[in-house]
mmCIF file of C-alpha atoms in Angstrom:
data_model
loop_
_atom_site.group_PDB
_atom_site.id
_atom_site.type_symbol
_atom_site.label_atom_id
_atom_site.label_comp_id
_atom_site.label_asym_id
_atom_site.label_seq_id
_atom_site.Cartn_x
_atom_site.Cartn_y
_atom_site.Cartn_z
ATOM 1 C CA MET A 20 81.350 100.751 127.155
ATOM 2 C CA LEU A 21 81.989 98.399 124.173
ATOM 3 C CA VAL A 22 84.402 99.786 121.563
ATOM 4 C CA LEU A 23 84.788 98.154 118.119
ATOM 5 C CA ILE A 24 88.127 99.033 116.452
ATOM 6 C CA LYS A 25 88.355 98.379 112.745
ATOM 7 C CA GLY A 26 91.944 97.359 112.098
ATOM 8 C CA ALA A 27 94.409 95.665 114.515
ATOM 9 C CA GLY A 28 97.768 97.056 113.224
ATOM 10 C CA ASP A 29 100.247 99.152 115.255
ATOM 11 C CA ILE A 30 98.222 102.375 115.435
ATOM 12 C CA ALA A 31 94.949 100.532 116.035
ATOM 13 C CA SER A 32 96.675 98.478 118.787
ATOM 14 C CA GLY A 33 98.003 101.609 120.441
ATOM 15 C CA ILE A 34 94.508 102.932 120.523
ATOM 16 C CA ALA A 35 93.154 99.625 121.990
ATOM 17 C CA LEU A 36 95.862 99.621 124.658
ATOM 18 C CA ARG A 37 95.026 103.088 125.874
ATOM 19 C CA LEU A 38 91.294 102.478 125.838
ATOM 20 C CA PHE A 39 91.669 99.069 127.561
ATOM 21 C CA HIS A 40 93.758 100.661 130.346
ATOM 22 C CA CYS A 41 90.854 103.075 130.908
ATOM 23 C CA GLY A 42 88.283 100.289 131.367
ATOM 24 C CA PHE A 43 86.743 99.975 127.904
ATOM 25 C CA ARG A 44 85.847 96.603 126.514
ATOM 26 C CA ILE A 45 87.567 96.188 123.143
ATOM 27 C CA VAL A 46 86.804 94.164 120.001
ATOM 28 C CA MET A 47 89.123 94.558 116.995
ATOM 29 C CA THR A 48 88.591 93.417 113.396
ATOM 30 C CA ASP A 49 91.192 92.782 110.696
ATOM 31 C CA LEU A 50 91.919 90.684 107.556
ATOM 32 C CA GLU A 51 91.996 86.957 107.874
ATOM 33 C CA LYS A 52 95.678 87.210 106.976
ATOM 34 C CA PRO A 53 96.847 90.588 108.296
ATOM 35 C CA THR A 54 99.631 92.518 106.690
ATOM 36 C CA SER A 55 100.839 94.364 109.786
ATOM 37 C CA ILE A 56 104.510 95.331 109.725
ATOM 38 C CA ARG A 57 105.230 95.990 113.477
ATOM 39 C CA ARG A 58 103.977 92.623 114.489
ATOM 40 C CA THR A 59 105.464 92.701 117.959
ATOM 41 C CA VAL A 60 103.104 95.492 118.902
ATOM 42 C CA CYS A 61 99.983 94.391 116.881
ATOM 43 C CA PHE A 62 97.001 92.614 118.270
ATOM 44 C CA SER A 63 96.383 91.359 114.689
ATOM 45 C CA GLU A 64 98.966 88.639 115.624
ATOM 46 C CA ALA A 65 96.149 86.943 117.523
ATOM 47 C CA LEU A 66 94.667 85.920 114.207
ATOM 48 C CA ALA A 67 97.732 83.976 113.251
ATOM 49 C CA ASN A 68 98.701 82.676 116.686
ATOM 50 C CA GLY A 69 95.429 82.499 118.588
ATOM 51 C CA THR A 70 96.679 85.030 121.088
ATOM 52 C CA ALA A 71 98.818 88.170 121.154
ATOM 53 C CA THR A 72 100.244 90.245 123.992
ATOM 54 C CA VAL A 73 101.186 93.857 123.497
ATOM 55 C CA GLU A 74 103.017 95.306 126.556
ATOM 56 C CA ASP A 75 100.806 94.260 129.457
ATOM 57 C CA VAL A 76 97.574 93.497 127.551
ATOM 58 C CA THR A 77 96.521 90.221 125.938
ATOM 59 C CA ALA A 78 94.108 89.516 123.140
ATOM 60 C CA TYR A 79 92.570 86.302 121.891
ATOM 61 C CA ILE A 80 91.099 85.238 118.549
ATOM 62 C CA ALA A 81 87.341 84.931 118.284
ATOM 63 C CA SER A 82 85.455 83.005 115.653
ATOM 64 C CA ASN A 83 82.099 84.812 115.934
ATOM 65 C CA PRO A 84 80.569 87.901 117.580
ATOM 66 C CA LYS A 85 79.274 86.066 120.613
ATOM 67 C CA GLU A 86 82.720 84.752 121.282
ATOM 68 C CA THR A 87 84.117 88.313 121.116
ATOM 69 C CA LEU A 88 81.841 89.322 123.941
ATOM 70 C CA ASP A 89 82.775 86.289 126.036
ATOM 71 C CA ILE A 90 86.513 87.191 125.666
ATOM 72 C CA THR A 91 85.933 90.877 126.638
ATOM 73 C CA GLU A 92 83.935 89.766 129.667
ATOM 74 C CA ARG A 93 86.921 87.685 130.764
ATOM 75 C CA GLY A 94 89.068 90.805 130.757
ATOM 76 C CA TYR A 95 90.841 90.469 127.464
ATOM 77 C CA ILE A 96 90.752 92.071 123.977
ATOM 78 C CA ALA A 97 88.942 90.154 121.333
ATOM 79 C CA VAL A 98 90.200 90.007 117.702
ATOM 80 C CA ILE A 99 88.080 88.613 114.908
ATOM 81 C CA ALA A 100 88.784 88.119 111.131
ATOM 82 C CA ASP A 101 86.154 90.342 109.664
ATOM 83 C CA GLU A 102 87.439 92.436 106.786
ATOM 84 C CA ASN A 103 84.239 94.501 106.398
ATOM 85 C CA ALA A 104 83.417 94.637 110.139
ATOM 86 C CA GLU A 105 80.096 92.958 109.557
ATOM 87 C CA CYS A 106 79.996 92.094 113.297
ATOM 88 C CA VAL A 107 79.004 95.672 114.051
ATOM 89 C CA LYS A 108 75.461 94.672 113.285
ATOM 90 C CA ALA A 109 75.504 91.924 115.905
ATOM 91 C CA LEU A 110 77.541 93.642 118.514
ATOM 92 C CA CYS A 111 75.837 97.114 118.457
ATOM 93 C CA PRO A 112 78.972 98.710 120.011
ATOM 94 C CA ASP A 113 78.791 101.996 121.876
ATOM 95 C CA VAL A 114 81.761 103.309 119.835
ATOM 96 C CA VAL A 115 83.150 102.390 116.382
ATOM 97 C CA VAL A 116 86.725 103.542 115.669
ATOM 98 C CA ASP A 117 87.947 103.145 112.096
ATOM 99 C CA ALA A 118 91.731 102.731 112.423
ATOM 100 C CA ILE A 119 92.323 100.805 109.239
ATOM 101 C CA LEU A 120 94.436 103.787 107.974
ATOM 102 C CA ALA A 121 93.493 103.093 104.326
ATOM 103 C CA LYS A 122 93.752 106.947 103.711
ATOM 104 C CA ARG A 123 90.087 106.800 102.579
ATOM 105 C CA ASN A 124 86.728 105.814 104.109
ATOM 106 C CA ILE A 125 85.949 102.278 102.852
ATOM 107 C CA ASN A 126 82.581 101.612 104.549
ATOM 108 C CA THR A 127 82.321 103.475 107.799
ATOM 109 C CA ARG A 128 79.050 105.456 108.408
ATOM 110 C CA ILE A 129 78.149 107.933 111.098
ATOM 111 C CA ASP A 130 75.082 105.844 112.065
ATOM 112 C CA HIS A 131 77.175 102.623 112.810
ATOM 113 C CA ALA A 132 77.248 103.553 116.520
ATOM 114 C CA PRO A 133 76.319 106.329 118.957
ATOM 115 C CA ILE A 134 79.975 107.531 118.649
ATOM 116 C CA VAL A 135 81.958 106.965 115.427
ATOM 117 C CA ILE A 136 85.574 108.087 115.096
ATOM 118 C CA GLY A 137 87.653 108.193 111.979
ATOM 119 C CA VAL A 138 91.466 107.937 112.352
ATOM 120 C CA GLY A 139 93.558 109.854 109.788
ATOM 121 C CA PRO A 140 92.724 111.173 106.350
ATOM 122 C CA GLY A 141 89.674 110.099 104.436
ATOM 123 C CA PHE A 142 86.993 111.051 107.037
ATOM 124 C CA THR A 143 84.991 114.204 107.536
ATOM 125 C CA ALA A 144 83.577 115.032 110.992
ATOM 126 C CA ASN A 145 79.764 115.338 111.006
ATOM 127 C CA VAL A 146 79.547 113.641 107.632
ATOM 128 C CA ASP A 147 80.780 110.013 107.944
ATOM 129 C CA CYS A 148 81.839 110.138 111.639
ATOM 130 C CA HIS A 149 81.438 112.308 114.757
ATOM 131 C CA ALA A 150 85.193 113.108 115.135
ATOM 132 C CA VAL A 151 88.429 112.664 113.273
ATOM 133 C CA ILE A 152 91.826 112.135 114.869
ATOM 134 C CA GLU A 153 94.953 113.648 113.227
ATOM 135 C CA THR A 154 97.634 111.104 112.444
ATOM 136 C CA ASN A 155 100.191 113.245 110.603
ATOM 137 C CA ARG A 156 103.435 113.639 112.709
ATOM 138 C CA GLY A 157 103.854 117.214 113.840
ATOM 139 C CA HIS A 158 102.241 119.764 116.067
ATOM 140 C CA SER A 159 98.687 118.470 115.468
ATOM 141 C CA LEU A 160 99.337 114.781 115.957
ATOM 142 C CA GLY A 161 96.566 113.226 118.018
ATOM 143 C CA ARG A 162 94.273 116.306 117.978
ATOM 144 C CA VAL A 163 90.547 115.816 117.911
ATOM 145 C CA ILE A 164 88.768 117.295 114.866
ATOM 146 C CA LEU A 165 85.071 117.933 115.365
ATOM 147 C CA SER A 166 84.542 119.745 112.129
ATOM 148 C CA GLY A 167 86.350 118.984 108.862
ATOM 149 C CA SER A 168 89.070 116.447 108.090
ATOM 150 C CA ALA A 169 92.596 115.422 108.973
ATOM 151 C CA GLU A 170 95.565 116.582 106.948
ATOM 152 C CA PRO A 171 95.834 114.899 103.488
ATOM 153 C CA ASN A 172 98.148 111.965 103.100
ATOM 154 C CA THR A 173 101.576 113.192 102.064
ATOM 155 C CA GLY A 174 102.883 109.828 100.909
ATOM 156 C CA VAL A 175 106.061 110.402 102.905
ATOM 157 C CA PRO A 176 106.696 108.416 106.042
ATOM 158 C CA GLY A 177 107.340 110.342 109.238
ATOM 159 C CA ASN A 178 110.894 111.538 109.999
ATOM 160 C CA ILE A 179 112.548 109.249 112.496
ATOM 161 C CA GLY A 180 116.199 109.791 113.230
ATOM 162 C CA GLY A 181 116.572 111.949 110.225
ATOM 163 C CA TYR A 182 115.120 109.396 107.777
ATOM 164 C CA THR A 183 111.743 109.162 106.053
ATOM 165 C CA THR A 184 111.284 107.018 102.918
ATOM 166 C CA GLN A 185 114.744 105.423 103.417
ATOM 167 C CA ARG A 186 113.671 103.544 106.603
ATOM 168 C CA VAL A 187 110.863 101.726 104.774
ATOM 169 C CA ILE A 188 111.523 98.397 103.203
ATOM 170 C CA ARG A 189 109.442 97.563 100.112
ATOM 171 C CA ALA A 190 108.863 94.385 98.015
ATOM 172 C CA PRO A 191 110.872 94.427 94.809
ATOM 173 C CA LYS A 192 108.291 92.344 92.924
ATOM 174 C CA ALA A 193 105.040 90.439 93.308
ATOM 175 C CA GLY A 194 105.309 87.081 94.972
ATOM 176 C CA THR A 195 105.593 85.207 98.224
ATOM 177 C CA PHE A 196 107.467 86.949 101.096
ATOM 178 C CA ARG A 197 110.056 84.934 103.095
ATOM 179 C CA GLU A 198 111.792 86.495 106.003
ATOM 180 C CA VAL A 199 115.459 85.651 106.851
ATOM 181 C CA ALA A 200 115.896 88.306 109.599
ATOM 182 C CA SER A 201 113.788 88.879 112.716
ATOM 183 C CA ILE A 202 112.220 91.978 114.329
ATOM 184 C CA GLY A 203 114.701 93.321 116.803
ATOM 185 C CA ASP A 204 117.770 92.391 114.766
ATOM 186 C CA SER A 205 120.529 94.950 113.967
ATOM 187 C CA VAL A 206 120.824 95.419 110.227
ATOM 188 C CA THR A 207 123.128 97.363 107.899
ATOM 189 C CA ALA A 208 122.427 99.193 104.711
ATOM 190 C CA ASN A 209 121.944 96.820 101.751
ATOM 191 C CA GLN A 210 121.574 93.822 104.086
ATOM 192 C CA THR A 211 119.143 91.181 102.799
ATOM 193 C CA VAL A 212 116.394 90.744 105.393
ATOM 194 C CA ALA A 213 113.945 88.728 103.304
ATOM 195 C CA TYR A 214 113.200 87.343 99.799
ATOM 196 C CA VAL A 215 110.223 87.624 97.506
ATOM 197 C CA ASP A 216 110.369 84.292 95.805
ATOM 198 C CA ASP A 217 114.089 84.306 94.970
ATOM 199 C CA VAL A 218 114.639 88.076 94.832
ATOM 200 C CA PRO A 219 116.394 89.681 97.865
ATOM 201 C CA VAL A 220 114.627 92.296 99.915
ATOM 202 C CA MET A 221 117.222 94.672 101.369
ATOM 203 C CA ALA A 222 117.323 97.348 104.077
ATOM 204 C CA GLN A 223 118.208 100.817 102.697
ATOM 205 C CA ILE A 224 119.814 102.068 105.956
ATOM 206 C CA GLY A 225 121.347 100.612 109.109
ATOM 207 C CA GLY A 226 119.501 100.362 112.346
ATOM 208 C CA ILE A 227 117.198 98.071 114.174
ATOM 209 C CA LEU A 228 114.714 96.047 112.220
ATOM 210 C CA ARG A 229 111.382 97.336 113.835
ATOM 211 C CA GLY A 230 108.879 95.658 111.505
ATOM 212 C CA LEU A 231 108.727 92.893 108.909
ATOM 213 C CA LEU A 232 105.876 91.071 107.105
ATOM 214 C CA PRO A 233 105.194 87.495 108.280
ATOM 215 C CA MET A 234 106.439 84.459 106.357
ATOM 216 C CA GLY A 235 104.294 83.505 103.362
ATOM 217 C CA THR A 236 102.605 86.857 102.864
ATOM 218 C CA GLN A 237 101.594 87.541 99.323
ATOM 219 C CA VAL A 238 102.931 90.867 98.257
ATOM 220 C CA HIS A 239 102.765 93.119 95.252
ATOM 221 C CA ALA A 240 105.635 95.209 93.833
ATOM 222 C CA GLY A 241 106.403 98.210 95.988
ATOM 223 C CA MET A 242 104.359 96.930 98.930
ATOM 224 C CA LYS A 243 105.562 98.060 102.386
ATOM 225 C CA SER A 244 107.253 95.005 103.817
ATOM 226 C CA GLY A 245 109.454 96.241 106.653
ATOM 227 C CA ASP A 246 110.678 99.163 108.729
ATOM 228 C CA VAL A 247 114.162 100.070 110.009
ATOM 229 C CA ASP A 248 114.514 102.288 113.059
ATOM 230 C CA PRO A 249 117.779 104.257 112.785
ATOM 231 C CA ARG A 250 117.699 105.166 116.519
ATOM 232 C CA CYS A 251 118.992 101.658 117.272
ATOM 233 C CA VAL A 252 117.052 101.072 120.546
ATOM 234 C CA ARG A 253 115.952 97.449 120.357
ATOM 235 C CA GLU A 254 113.386 97.928 123.246
ATOM 236 C CA HIS A 255 111.400 100.208 120.929
ATOM 237 C CA CYS A 256 110.455 97.175 118.832
ATOM 238 C CA PHE A 257 108.378 95.806 121.651
ATOM 239 C CA LEU A 258 106.646 99.018 122.918
ATOM 240 C CA VAL A 259 103.780 100.886 121.327
ATOM 241 C CA SER A 260 105.168 103.948 119.442
ATOM 242 C CA ASP A 261 104.820 107.554 120.551
ATOM 243 C CA LYS A 262 102.613 108.122 117.516
ATOM 244 C CA ALA A 263 100.232 105.265 118.380
ATOM 245 C CA LEU A 264 99.973 106.509 121.987
ATOM 246 C CA SER A 265 99.297 110.053 120.883
ATOM 247 C CA VAL A 266 96.516 108.975 118.433
ATOM 248 C CA GLY A 267 95.104 106.670 121.142
ATOM 249 C CA GLY A 268 94.929 109.608 123.523
ATOM 250 C CA GLY A 269 93.064 111.547 120.890
ATOM 251 C CA VAL A 270 90.555 108.718 120.425
ATOM 252 C CA LEU A 271 90.077 108.590 124.231
ATOM 253 C CA GLU A 272 89.495 112.423 124.417
ATOM 254 C CA ALA A 273 86.988 112.197 121.531
ATOM 255 C CA ILE A 274 85.009 109.445 123.211
ATOM 256 C CA LEU A 275 84.820 111.373 126.508
ATOM 257 C CA MET A 276 83.931 114.601 124.735
ATOM 258 C CA LEU A 277 81.172 113.032 122.620
ATOM 259 C CA ARG A 278 79.795 110.952 125.533
ATOM 260 C CA ARG A 279 79.153 114.185 127.480
ATOM 261 C CA LYS A 280 77.073 115.646 124.638
ATOM 262 C CA PRO A 281 73.256 115.504 125.187
#
């Protein structure tokens, strides 16, 4: 089966990894210049570097829909710059998964494929997709919703190591982002990890720098620009998160459930 995943950030990449391991052919779409934070576990990096490897799976950039199919037939994931996922018309995938995590449905319709799955809030099962996957941390994370919607966006990042909003690094102003630290570095509270133009971007807490925007990204004031993990396990920076794996498992379950339906 061919699965088209809209988005190639960390959650979308966790979904892709799980489905790829189960034998699905995967095409992913994203912005021409992605704004993924956890770049070491994002297949979106293929758009900047030509290729990206997450754990044991490699993806390659494609320039057109035909090339995406060629890449999947060679046993890799294909990633194409296609902000609106226009390639769905040419590819006619068996499954479309909207994992953009925009907290709203931008342009996904239930008739885009035989199976359409919405990830997170903004989708309603049996209205704009066949199933919704819960993304809010807690007891329902990764559950398949066949009627209704996921929990509303709280606006508060999940609790990791006792921290929520404090672990997120945000741009202090609009401008050009310039990193001076690297993903995997140990950082302390108030340490400068980047600049927006000439204004420092600082970590709020100490820990391991788990995510950071790439050099040259154009940001707006308050834009999420990095992530500090207070658990201080460097290896976590290079492994798909527990949340991404849970959501990926939910997507897999939904595909298998819906495929069985007459």
